[in-house]
Structure formats: structure tokens, C-alpha cells
Amino acid sequence: MWFVLSLIALLCWSGSDMFSKIGSKPSDKLSHWKMVMAVGLVMGIHAAYEVFIGGVEITWDTIVAYLPASFMYILSMTLGYVGLRYIELSVSSPICNSSGGIAAVLCFLFLQEMPGLVQWIGVAAVTIGVVLLGVVEMNESDDARELRQKNSKVKYEKSFIALLFPILYCIIDALGTFFDSVILREEATGTFLDTVFPTVLEEGPANVAYELTFLACGIVAAIYVLGVKRDRLTVKAEGPKLLGGIFETAGQFAYIYALGDTAHAGFAAAIIASYCALSVVWSRIFLKEKLSWKHYGAIALTVAGIVILGIFDA
Amino acid sequence: MTQYQNVTPEEARFTVRFAYTSDLLKDWQRHPVRTSRKVVRIIRPIMGVVLILVGLWNLWLMGRRICTIEQYLDFRFSFLDRVSYLGWELLLPLLCLVVGVLEFFIDRIRLNRSLKRMQKELGPEPWPVEYRFGADRFTISQADTSTSMVYSRIASVGETKDFVLLRIAKNVFRLPKYAFVQGTPQEFMAFLGAKVPVKK
């Protein structure tokens, strides 16, 4: 069962990446707000299911206690959605998903969780891969870029700002992961973090708290888009965003249960962690994004690092 | 600093003429051309939100603590304890909140201040400006003052869809392409490209 669930998570998250990308048109300056609306709606529905049918108990205190982690996750995702307007998914996805490397370093610095040699190799591979990807992206000549984007549906210009968004996603998501591991700690860390995060939560209520916070952000985004900016929503333009939200939540659901099988958690994590590689494949097939062999080399190194970190995190 | 003669209209090969208005300057602030400014514009609201969250989180933590006014005034607490209580428990979150909110408004405050200064020095808007580019030097004229410089003062020249950008010392001067009244932006870029480094 763990294998099927892992494959579902893999397909859902890579699908979410692709539909989010399709929904983030460069011409739509409010696309990130609309993505937050769509994901917030789907997460809100799932949270309602968990509370009313699943029987998860949720209080204001739980939502507030988990706020630092959920806020960082939501902020990072929003920035990731902004970035999708300016850069290929094939470049953005591996950078975004390398946040595990930074989270491992944060856990090492503040929680004294000493990673093993293989994890350090994973962190190094991710770091080198992302840096190489940035270098390749910035040093590519305009002619080479134009040539490889000939068949692409959207043309992108070389820009540091375009790279900045996935990098910010990576850093802020890593902070979220770090706060998450502190708030869900099983025993006291013995550091100042015990004072700063006094409430310890279980995984179930924490997940619902995150989804409800996302719903609240979705409502704020809806007020901004529909009320303040007076923008109209159309099925054709917003459909992919909603699909992105559904795939994101379904992937999260499958992920939790796939990792629940502790006997195969390492294998499940390795499969799921490689979803950004599948995102690159979907981008190549459906979005006609073509990269240079240097890009693909750097992406392969990054994905290898992500998979190593995924295995050892589980 | 060496004073150079102003470029006369007869000597000018290229002339750029437009007027600064508060709307134009607000628009330029919203759409910066320098990468560093673009990065700051992205980072600033993120920092603002994070600082506000940190401030609120600290206030929430303070609310959870047992420290009351009676305990604060308790003789057993030393002066240092009281100062650190005030500093860490109250001033730090308040500082985070104030700086966080400021992050959202600082650009607007700065622009309003410079607009007021311009109004005071140059009178009511619009504020016309003229750039005249001669063979070996150029002149910037605004109101009653003119400044002339040689081309070696320009560190680099760049181009965007709407502007030609001149980097002089630490400042970037924008020349709107629509404002070329003599010569074209393409000819100007070719002319200046032979004299100063072109930055892509």
C-alpha cells in the first residue's frame, strides 16, 4: 500500500506543480493571490472533512501555536506562485524543493541534530546543484536562450529577480520546516526554543491548523482580488489553479499515510522527494520547456541531493 | 570640481526633454530599474510581515507568562531584571511591530519628503528637465540651474524597453525614450556606446 500511496503523492505533487504553472500566466499580475484563493478553498474543505468526519479536535490555541510554521509555509508558497510567472517550472521546482538542505542545517545549528555523513553529502549536492543552476541560468547567452525557447509556450527573459522568488521560497519553506519540527517535538529541545514555542502539538491538529490558516489567507486574498482590485474570475483561467490546489491537498493526504508505514518510510520518502524530477518531465512534455544539458546536469545533482535528504529525513 | 561650458542647443546632437511630476515619480518608484531596488521592493514587505508576526508572537508569549505588575514591582527583582523585562518582553515586540509597519510605508514617506523638497526648491509641479548631449560633454538643465559634465563621468549606460539609463556615480538617471526630441534612442545608444561601457 505504501508504494501506491507514494506514487499517488508523487503524481499529485508534480501535477500540482504543473497546474500551478499553467495557472500562473505572466500577464496576470494577481495570479498568486488567485492561487492562494484556490488552494485555501480546497484546504478549507479538507480541514472541514478532518474536523467534522475525521474527528480531529481543533482550538484557537492550536491554530495560534502552529501559526509560525503555517505562516512560513503559506508565505513561501505565495512567493513560489509569484515566481512561476517569471521562470520555467523546470528551473523553479528543483530550487524550491531543496529547502530540505537548509532545514537540515537549521536543525543542526539550533536543535543539535547532527546529520550523518550521507546527509551532509545530500546537503552538499543540493547546495552545489542550486548554485550551479543559478550560474548556468545567469550566464546563458541571449541567443542560446532564444534558441531553446523556440518551441516553448512562454518566453522568459534572463533575470536575477526571476531566480530570487524560488530562492526565497526555499529559505522561507526551510524556516517553516524548522518551526514545524520544533512545534511537533516529542521531547524538549533544551534550548531557548522551548520558551519561544511553549505549546507542543500532535501532527493531526497541526495539519488542520495549517489548512485553516490557509483558508483564512484565501479569504483575505479573495477580498483583495474581488473586492479591492475588482478582478473577475473565469473557469478557463482559474480552472488550472483549482486543479493545482486539489492535487496539492491530495498529495499531502497521500504523503502522510505513505510515511505512516514506518517499515517502508525511507523508500516512500525517496520516491516522493523525487517529485520535482517528474515536474521537470511534465514541463518538458506539456509546457514544451527545453533546457540546456548544463541545466539538466545541475537539476540532476539537486534532485539526487533532495532524494538523499528525503530518505534520511524519514 | 571642474566647471564645463553648457552645451548650447546648436551644439547638441541629442536632446531629451520631459517634466517630472509627482505621478511620474510615484510610477518610477513602483517600477524600479535597478536590480538592487527591485530586490529591496520584494524583500521589504516580506520583512514587514515577518517582523509584525514576530512582534505579535512575542506579545502573545508575554500574555502567557505569569509576570504581573505586582511581580514586576516585587522587591526581589533587581533593577537589571526589571530593565530586561521591559526590554525583552515589551520594547522588543513593540519595536518589531513599528519597524514591520514602517517597512510598508517607508518608500511612500521618503517619496513624499522628496516631493515636498522639490516643491519648496522648484515651485509647483511639473518640473521640466532637459538633457543636451554634445560631442564631448552633456548638460542637465532644471529650473534656473544647469550642470555640465564630460562623458567620462558616466560609469555606464543601459537600456530597458522604455528608458535609456545613465549611471553617474551612485545615481541612475532615466531618460524616457518618448522624450527624445532630437535624435533617436537607438542612435543615442550607438553614440554613447562608443564612449562609455554599455551595461546589459
Coordinates of C-alpha atoms in Angstrom, one line a residue:
Chain A
M1 CA 0.0 0.0 0.0
W2 CA 2.8 2.4 0.9
F3 CA 4.1 2.1 -2.7
V4 CA 0.8 3.0 -4.3
L5 CA 0.4 5.9 -1.8
S6 CA 3.9 7.1 -2.6
L7 CA 3.2 7.1 -6.3
I8 CA -0.1 9.0 -5.7
A9 CA 1.8 11.6 -3.7
L10 CA 4.5 11.8 -6.4
L11 CA 1.9 12.2 -9.2
C12 CA -0.2 14.6 -7.2
W13 CA 2.6 17.0 -6.2
S14 CA 4.2 17.0 -9.6
G15 CA 0.7 17.6 -11.1
S16 CA 0.1 20.4 -8.6
D17 CA 3.4 22.0 -9.8
M18 CA 2.3 21.8 -13.4
F19 CA -1.2 23.1 -13.0
S20 CA 0.0 25.9 -10.7
K21 CA 2.4 26.8 -13.5
I22 CA -0.3 26.7 -16.2
G23 CA -2.5 28.9 -13.9
S24 CA 0.3 31.5 -13.4
K25 CA 0.2 33.5 -16.6
P26 CA 2.9 36.2 -16.9
S27 CA 0.2 38.7 -17.9
D28 CA -1.9 38.1 -14.8
K29 CA -0.4 40.2 -12.0
L30 CA -2.9 38.8 -9.4
S31 CA -2.2 35.1 -10.3
H32 CA -0.5 34.4 -6.9
W33 CA -3.4 35.8 -5.0
K34 CA -5.8 33.7 -7.0
M35 CA -3.6 30.6 -6.4
V36 CA -3.9 31.3 -2.6
M37 CA -7.6 31.6 -3.0
A38 CA -7.9 28.2 -4.9
V39 CA -5.5 26.3 -2.5
G40 CA -7.2 27.9 0.6
L41 CA -10.6 26.8 -0.7
V42 CA -9.5 23.2 -1.2
M43 CA -7.6 23.1 2.1
G44 CA -10.6 24.5 3.9
I45 CA -12.8 21.8 2.5
H46 CA -10.3 19.1 3.6
A47 CA -10.0 20.7 7.1
A48 CA -13.8 20.6 7.4
Y49 CA -13.7 16.9 6.5
E50 CA -11.0 16.3 9.1
V51 CA -12.8 18.1 11.8
F52 CA -16.4 17.0 11.2
I53 CA -15.9 13.5 9.9
G54 CA -12.3 12.6 11.0
G55 CA -12.9 13.9 14.5
V56 CA -9.7 16.0 14.8
E57 CA -10.1 18.4 17.7
I58 CA -9.0 21.9 16.9
T59 CA -8.9 25.1 19.0
W60 CA -7.8 28.7 18.6
D61 CA -4.8 27.9 20.7
T62 CA -3.8 25.1 18.3
I63 CA -4.1 27.5 15.3
V64 CA -2.1 30.2 17.1
A65 CA 0.6 27.8 18.4
Y66 CA 1.2 26.4 14.9
L67 CA 1.0 29.9 13.3
P68 CA 4.8 30.4 12.9
A69 CA 5.1 27.2 10.8
S70 CA 1.9 27.6 8.8
F71 CA 2.6 31.3 8.1
M72 CA 6.1 30.5 6.8
Y73 CA 4.7 27.7 4.6
I74 CA 1.9 29.9 3.2
L75 CA 4.3 32.8 2.6
S76 CA 6.8 30.6 0.8
M77 CA 4.1 29.1 -1.4
T78 CA 2.8 32.5 -2.3
L79 CA 6.3 33.7 -3.3
G80 CA 6.7 30.4 -5.3
Y81 CA 3.4 31.2 -7.2
V82 CA 4.7 34.7 -7.9
G83 CA 8.0 33.3 -9.3
L84 CA 6.1 30.9 -11.6
R85 CA 5.2 33.8 -13.7
Y86 CA 8.8 34.7 -14.5
I87 CA 10.7 31.5 -14.7
E88 CA 10.4 27.9 -16.2
L89 CA 8.9 25.3 -13.8
S90 CA 11.9 23.1 -14.7
V91 CA 14.3 25.6 -13.1
S92 CA 12.0 26.8 -10.3
S93 CA 10.8 23.4 -8.9
P94 CA 14.2 21.9 -8.1
I95 CA 15.3 25.1 -6.4
C96 CA 12.1 25.3 -4.3
N97 CA 12.4 21.7 -3.2
S98 CA 15.9 22.0 -2.0
S99 CA 14.6 23.6 1.2
G100 CA 15.3 20.3 3.0
G101 CA 19.0 21.1 2.8
I102 CA 18.6 24.5 4.6
A103 CA 16.2 22.9 7.1
A104 CA 18.8 20.2 7.9
V105 CA 21.4 22.9 8.6
L106 CA 18.9 24.9 10.8
C107 CA 18.1 21.7 12.8
F108 CA 21.9 21.1 13.2
L109 CA 22.5 24.7 14.4
F110 CA 19.6 25.1 16.8
L111 CA 18.5 21.6 17.7
Q112 CA 21.9 20.0 17.8
E113 CA 20.5 17.3 15.4
M114 CA 23.8 16.0 14.0
P115 CA 23.2 14.8 10.4
G116 CA 25.2 11.8 9.2
L117 CA 27.8 11.8 6.5
V118 CA 25.3 10.8 3.8
Q119 CA 23.0 13.6 4.8
W120 CA 25.9 16.1 4.6
I121 CA 26.6 14.7 1.1
G122 CA 22.9 15.4 0.4
V123 CA 23.1 18.9 1.7
A124 CA 26.3 19.5 -0.4
A125 CA 24.7 18.0 -3.5
V126 CA 21.6 20.3 -3.2
T127 CA 23.7 23.4 -2.5
I128 CA 26.1 22.8 -5.4
G129 CA 23.2 21.9 -7.7
V130 CA 21.2 25.0 -6.9
V131 CA 24.2 27.3 -7.2
L132 CA 25.2 25.7 -10.5
L133 CA 21.6 26.1 -11.7
G134 CA 21.7 29.8 -10.9
V135 CA 25.1 30.2 -12.5
V136 CA 24.0 28.4 -15.7
E137 CA 20.8 30.4 -15.8
M138 CA 22.5 33.8 -15.4
N139 CA 25.5 33.0 -17.8
E140 CA 23.4 31.7 -20.6
S141 CA 23.7 33.9 -23.7
D142 CA 20.6 35.5 -25.1
D143 CA 20.9 33.7 -28.4
A144 CA 21.2 30.2 -26.7
R145 CA 18.1 31.1 -24.6
E146 CA 16.1 32.2 -27.6
L147 CA 17.0 29.1 -29.5
R148 CA 16.0 26.7 -26.7
Q149 CA 12.8 28.6 -26.0
K150 CA 11.8 28.5 -29.7
N151 CA 9.0 25.9 -29.1
S152 CA 8.1 26.9 -25.6
K153 CA 4.7 28.3 -25.0
V154 CA 6.0 31.2 -22.9
K155 CA 9.3 33.1 -23.5
Y156 CA 11.3 34.1 -20.4
E157 CA 14.0 36.8 -20.1
K158 CA 17.2 36.3 -18.1
S159 CA 16.6 37.9 -14.8
F160 CA 18.0 37.7 -11.3
I161 CA 14.6 38.7 -9.9
A162 CA 13.1 35.6 -11.5
L163 CA 15.6 33.4 -9.6
L164 CA 15.0 35.3 -6.4
F165 CA 11.5 34.0 -5.9
P166 CA 12.3 30.3 -5.8
I167 CA 15.3 31.1 -3.6
L168 CA 13.1 33.0 -1.2
Y169 CA 10.6 30.1 -1.3
C170 CA 13.5 27.7 -0.4
I171 CA 14.7 29.8 2.6
I172 CA 11.2 30.5 4.0
D173 CA 9.9 27.0 3.5
A174 CA 13.0 25.7 5.3
L175 CA 12.2 28.1 8.2
G176 CA 8.7 26.6 8.2
T177 CA 10.0 23.1 8.3
F178 CA 12.3 24.0 11.1
F179 CA 9.5 25.7 13.2
D180 CA 7.3 22.6 12.3
S181 CA 9.9 20.2 13.8
V182 CA 10.2 22.4 16.9
I183 CA 6.4 22.7 17.5
L184 CA 5.8 19.0 16.8
R185 CA 8.8 17.9 19.0
E186 CA 8.5 14.8 21.0
E187 CA 10.8 15.9 23.8
A188 CA 12.2 19.3 25.0
T189 CA 15.0 20.7 22.8
G190 CA 16.8 22.1 25.9
T191 CA 17.3 25.4 24.1
F192 CA 15.6 28.8 24.1
L193 CA 13.2 27.4 21.5
D194 CA 11.3 25.6 24.3
T195 CA 10.4 29.1 25.7
V196 CA 9.7 30.7 22.4
F197 CA 7.4 27.8 21.3
P198 CA 5.9 26.6 24.6
T199 CA 3.0 24.6 23.1
V200 CA 3.7 21.2 21.7
L201 CA 1.2 19.8 19.1
E202 CA 0.3 16.5 17.5
E203 CA 0.6 16.1 13.8
G204 CA -3.2 15.8 13.0
P205 CA -4.3 19.0 14.7
A206 CA -1.2 20.8 13.4
N207 CA -2.1 19.9 9.8
V208 CA -5.7 21.0 10.3
A209 CA -4.5 24.3 11.9
Y210 CA -2.3 24.8 8.8
E211 CA -5.2 24.2 6.4
L212 CA -7.5 26.6 8.3
T213 CA -4.8 29.3 8.3
F214 CA -4.5 28.8 4.6
L215 CA -8.3 29.1 4.3
A216 CA -8.1 32.4 6.2
C217 CA -5.4 33.6 3.8
G218 CA -7.6 32.5 0.9
I219 CA -10.5 34.6 2.2
V220 CA -8.2 37.6 2.6
A221 CA -6.9 37.0 -1.0
A222 CA -10.5 36.8 -2.3
I223 CA -11.4 40.1 -0.6
Y224 CA -8.3 41.7 -2.2
V225 CA -8.8 40.3 -5.7
L226 CA -12.6 40.5 -5.9
G227 CA -13.3 43.4 -3.6
V228 CA -10.4 45.8 -3.9
K229 CA -9.0 45.0 -7.4
R230 CA -12.4 44.2 -8.8
D231 CA -11.0 41.4 -10.9
R232 CA -13.3 38.8 -12.5
L233 CA -12.7 35.0 -12.2
T234 CA -13.2 32.8 -15.3
V235 CA -13.4 29.0 -15.3
K236 CA -10.9 28.8 -18.2
A237 CA -8.3 30.9 -16.3
E238 CA -8.9 29.7 -12.8
G239 CA -9.6 26.0 -13.5
P240 CA -5.9 25.0 -13.6
K241 CA -5.3 26.9 -10.3
L242 CA -8.1 24.9 -8.6
L243 CA -6.8 21.7 -10.0
G244 CA -3.4 22.7 -8.6
G245 CA -5.0 23.2 -5.2
I246 CA -6.8 19.8 -5.4
F247 CA -3.6 18.0 -6.4
E248 CA -1.6 19.8 -3.6
T249 CA -4.0 18.7 -0.9
A250 CA -4.5 15.2 -2.3
G251 CA -0.6 14.8 -2.4
Q252 CA -0.4 16.0 1.2
F253 CA -3.0 13.4 2.2
A254 CA -1.2 10.5 0.4
Y255 CA 2.2 11.7 1.8
I256 CA 1.1 11.5 5.4
Y257 CA -0.3 7.9 5.0
A258 CA 2.6 6.8 2.8
L259 CA 5.1 7.8 5.6
G260 CA 2.8 6.3 8.2
D261 CA 4.1 2.8 7.2
T262 CA 7.2 3.1 9.3
A263 CA 8.7 -0.1 7.9
H264 CA 9.0 1.5 4.4
A265 CA 9.1 5.2 5.3
G266 CA 12.6 5.6 3.8
F267 CA 11.7 4.2 0.4
A268 CA 8.4 6.1 0.4
A269 CA 10.2 9.4 1.2
A270 CA 12.8 8.7 -1.6
I271 CA 10.0 8.2 -4.1
I272 CA 8.1 11.3 -3.0
A273 CA 11.1 13.5 -2.7
S274 CA 11.9 13.0 -6.4
Y275 CA 8.6 14.6 -7.4
C276 CA 10.4 17.7 -8.7
A277 CA 12.2 15.5 -11.2
L278 CA 8.8 14.4 -12.5
S279 CA 7.7 18.1 -12.6
V280 CA 10.7 18.7 -14.9
V281 CA 9.5 15.8 -17.2
W282 CA 5.9 17.2 -17.3
S283 CA 7.3 20.7 -18.1
R284 CA 9.2 19.2 -21.0
I285 CA 6.2 17.2 -22.4
F286 CA 3.3 19.5 -21.7
L287 CA 4.8 23.0 -21.4
K288 CA 7.5 22.4 -24.0
E289 CA 10.1 23.8 -21.7
K290 CA 13.5 22.8 -23.1
L291 CA 16.7 23.4 -21.1
S292 CA 20.3 23.1 -21.9
W293 CA 22.3 20.0 -20.9
K294 CA 24.0 22.1 -18.3
H295 CA 20.6 22.9 -16.8
Y296 CA 19.7 19.3 -16.7
G297 CA 23.1 18.3 -15.1
A298 CA 22.6 20.8 -12.3
I299 CA 18.9 19.7 -11.8
A300 CA 20.0 16.0 -11.7
L301 CA 22.6 16.8 -8.9
T302 CA 19.9 18.8 -7.0
V303 CA 17.3 16.0 -7.3
A304 CA 19.9 13.5 -6.1
G305 CA 20.6 15.6 -3.0
I306 CA 16.8 16.0 -2.4
V307 CA 16.3 12.3 -2.6
I308 CA 19.1 11.6 -0.2
L309 CA 17.7 14.1 2.3
G310 CA 14.2 12.6 1.8
I311 CA 15.4 9.1 2.7
F312 CA 17.2 10.2 5.8
D313 CA 14.5 12.6 7.0
A314 CA 12.0 9.7 7.0
Chain B
M1 CA 35.1 70.2 -9.4
T2 CA 35.9 71.3 -13.0
Q3 CA 33.2 73.6 -14.5
Y4 CA 32.4 72.8 -18.1
Q5 CA 30.6 75.1 -20.5
N6 CA 27.0 74.2 -21.1
V7 CA 26.0 72.5 -24.3
T8 CA 24.1 75.0 -26.4
P9 CA 21.1 73.9 -28.5
E10 CA 23.2 74.4 -31.6
E11 CA 25.9 72.1 -30.3
A12 CA 23.5 69.4 -29.1
R13 CA 23.4 66.1 -31.1
F14 CA 20.7 64.6 -28.8
T15 CA 18.1 66.4 -26.7
V16 CA 15.8 64.8 -24.2
R17 CA 13.1 66.9 -22.7
F18 CA 10.4 65.9 -20.2
A19 CA 8.9 67.1 -16.9
Y20 CA 8.9 65.4 -13.5
T21 CA 5.5 65.2 -11.9
S22 CA 4.5 63.5 -8.6
D23 CA 2.6 60.8 -10.6
L24 CA 5.7 60.1 -12.8
L25 CA 8.0 59.8 -9.8
K26 CA 5.4 57.6 -8.0
D27 CA 5.3 55.4 -11.1
W28 CA 9.1 55.2 -11.3
Q29 CA 9.2 54.2 -7.6
R30 CA 6.7 51.4 -8.2
H31 CA 8.7 50.2 -11.2
P32 CA 12.4 50.4 -10.3
V33 CA 15.0 49.7 -12.9
R34 CA 18.0 48.8 -10.7
T35 CA 18.1 45.1 -9.7
S36 CA 19.0 46.1 -6.1
R37 CA 15.9 48.3 -5.8
K38 CA 13.8 45.5 -7.3
V39 CA 15.2 43.1 -4.7
V40 CA 14.5 45.6 -1.9
R41 CA 11.0 46.1 -3.1
I42 CA 10.3 42.3 -2.9
I43 CA 12.1 41.8 0.4
R44 CA 10.7 44.8 2.2
P45 CA 7.0 43.6 2.5
I46 CA 8.2 40.1 3.4
M47 CA 10.3 41.6 6.2
G48 CA 7.4 43.8 7.3
V49 CA 5.0 40.8 7.6
V50 CA 7.6 38.7 9.4
L51 CA 8.5 41.5 11.9
I52 CA 4.8 42.1 12.6
L53 CA 4.3 38.4 13.2
V54 CA 7.4 38.2 15.5
G55 CA 6.1 41.3 17.4
L56 CA 2.6 39.8 17.8
W57 CA 4.1 36.4 18.7
N58 CA 6.2 38.0 21.5
L59 CA 3.2 39.9 22.8
W60 CA 1.2 36.6 22.9
L61 CA 4.1 34.9 24.7
M62 CA 4.2 37.8 27.2
G63 CA 0.5 37.4 27.8
R64 CA 1.0 33.8 28.6
R65 CA 3.7 34.5 31.2
I66 CA 2.9 34.9 34.8
C67 CA 4.7 38.2 35.2
T68 CA 2.2 40.8 36.6
I69 CA 2.7 44.4 37.7
E70 CA 2.9 43.2 41.3
Q71 CA 5.6 40.7 40.5
Y72 CA 7.3 43.3 38.3
L73 CA 7.4 45.7 41.3
D74 CA 8.4 43.0 43.7
F75 CA 11.5 44.0 45.7
R76 CA 13.1 40.6 44.9
F77 CA 13.6 41.6 41.3
S78 CA 16.8 43.6 40.7
F79 CA 16.9 46.7 38.6
L80 CA 18.6 44.7 35.8
D81 CA 15.7 42.2 35.9
R82 CA 13.2 45.0 35.5
V83 CA 15.1 46.6 32.7
S84 CA 15.5 43.3 30.8
Y85 CA 11.8 42.5 31.4
L86 CA 10.8 45.9 29.9
G87 CA 13.3 45.5 27.1
W88 CA 12.7 41.9 26.0
E89 CA 9.1 41.5 26.9
L90 CA 7.6 44.8 25.8
L91 CA 10.0 47.0 23.9
L92 CA 11.3 44.3 21.5
P93 CA 7.9 43.3 20.3
L94 CA 6.8 46.9 20.0
L95 CA 9.9 47.7 18.1
C96 CA 9.3 44.8 15.8
L97 CA 5.7 46.0 15.2
V98 CA 6.7 49.6 14.5
V99 CA 9.6 48.6 12.1
G100 CA 7.3 46.0 10.5
V101 CA 4.6 48.5 9.8
L102 CA 7.2 51.1 8.6
E103 CA 8.5 48.6 6.0
F104 CA 5.3 49.0 4.2
F105 CA 5.2 52.8 4.3
I106 CA 8.9 53.9 4.2
D107 CA 9.1 54.3 0.4
R108 CA 6.0 56.4 0.4
I109 CA 7.2 58.5 3.3
R110 CA 10.6 59.1 1.5
L111 CA 9.0 60.0 -1.8
N112 CA 6.6 62.4 -0.1
R113 CA 9.5 64.0 1.6
S114 CA 11.5 64.5 -1.6
L115 CA 8.4 65.8 -3.4
K116 CA 7.9 68.4 -0.7
R117 CA 11.6 69.4 -1.0
M118 CA 11.2 69.7 -4.8
Q119 CA 8.1 71.8 -4.3
K120 CA 10.0 74.1 -1.9
E121 CA 13.0 74.4 -4.2
L122 CA 11.5 74.4 -7.6
G123 CA 7.9 75.6 -7.1
P124 CA 4.7 73.7 -8.0
E125 CA 4.9 70.8 -10.4
P126 CA 5.5 70.0 -13.2
W127 CA 9.3 70.3 -13.0
P128 CA 10.7 70.4 -16.6
V129 CA 14.2 69.0 -17.2
E130 CA 16.3 69.0 -20.3
Y131 CA 19.3 66.8 -21.2
R132 CA 21.5 68.1 -24.0
F133 CA 24.3 65.8 -25.3
G134 CA 27.1 67.4 -27.3
A135 CA 30.2 65.9 -28.9
D136 CA 32.3 65.7 -25.8
R137 CA 30.1 66.7 -22.8
F138 CA 26.5 66.9 -21.8
T139 CA 24.3 69.3 -19.8
I140 CA 21.4 68.7 -17.5
S141 CA 19.1 71.8 -17.0
Q142 CA 16.4 72.1 -14.5
A143 CA 14.7 75.3 -13.4
D144 CA 17.4 78.0 -13.4
T145 CA 20.3 75.7 -12.8
S146 CA 22.4 73.7 -15.3
T147 CA 25.1 71.2 -14.7
S148 CA 27.6 70.1 -17.4
M149 CA 29.8 67.1 -17.3
V150 CA 32.2 65.2 -19.6
Y151 CA 31.2 61.7 -20.7
S152 CA 33.9 60.1 -18.6
R153 CA 31.7 60.9 -15.6
I154 CA 29.1 58.4 -16.8
A155 CA 30.0 55.0 -15.3
S156 CA 27.8 53.0 -17.7
V157 CA 24.8 53.3 -20.0
G158 CA 22.0 50.8 -20.2
E159 CA 18.6 50.3 -21.9
T160 CA 15.2 48.9 -21.0
K161 CA 12.0 48.8 -23.0
D162 CA 11.0 52.3 -22.0
F163 CA 14.2 54.0 -20.8
V164 CA 17.8 54.8 -21.5
L165 CA 19.7 54.6 -18.2
L166 CA 22.7 56.6 -17.3
R167 CA 24.7 55.6 -14.3
I168 CA 26.6 58.6 -12.9
A169 CA 28.4 58.0 -9.6
K170 CA 25.8 56.1 -7.4
N171 CA 22.8 57.5 -9.2
V172 CA 20.9 56.2 -12.2
F173 CA 19.3 58.8 -14.4
R174 CA 16.3 57.6 -16.5
L175 CA 15.8 59.1 -19.9
P176 CA 12.3 58.2 -21.2
K177 CA 12.5 57.1 -24.8
Y178 CA 9.4 59.0 -25.7
A179 CA 11.2 62.2 -24.6
F180 CA 13.9 62.3 -27.3
V181 CA 13.2 65.5 -29.2
Q182 CA 16.4 65.4 -31.1
G183 CA 17.9 62.1 -32.4
T184 CA 16.5 58.6 -31.6
P185 CA 17.2 56.3 -28.6
Q186 CA 18.9 53.8 -31.0
E187 CA 21.2 56.5 -32.4
F188 CA 21.9 57.7 -28.9
M189 CA 22.8 54.3 -27.6
A190 CA 25.2 53.8 -30.6
F191 CA 26.7 57.3 -29.9
L192 CA 27.2 56.8 -26.2
G193 CA 28.2 53.1 -26.5
A194 CA 31.4 54.3 -28.2
K195 CA 32.2 56.5 -25.3
V196 CA 31.2 54.6 -22.1
P197 CA 30.7 51.0 -21.2
V198 CA 27.3 49.5 -22.1
K199 CA 25.6 47.5 -19.3
K200 CA 23.1 44.9 -20.4

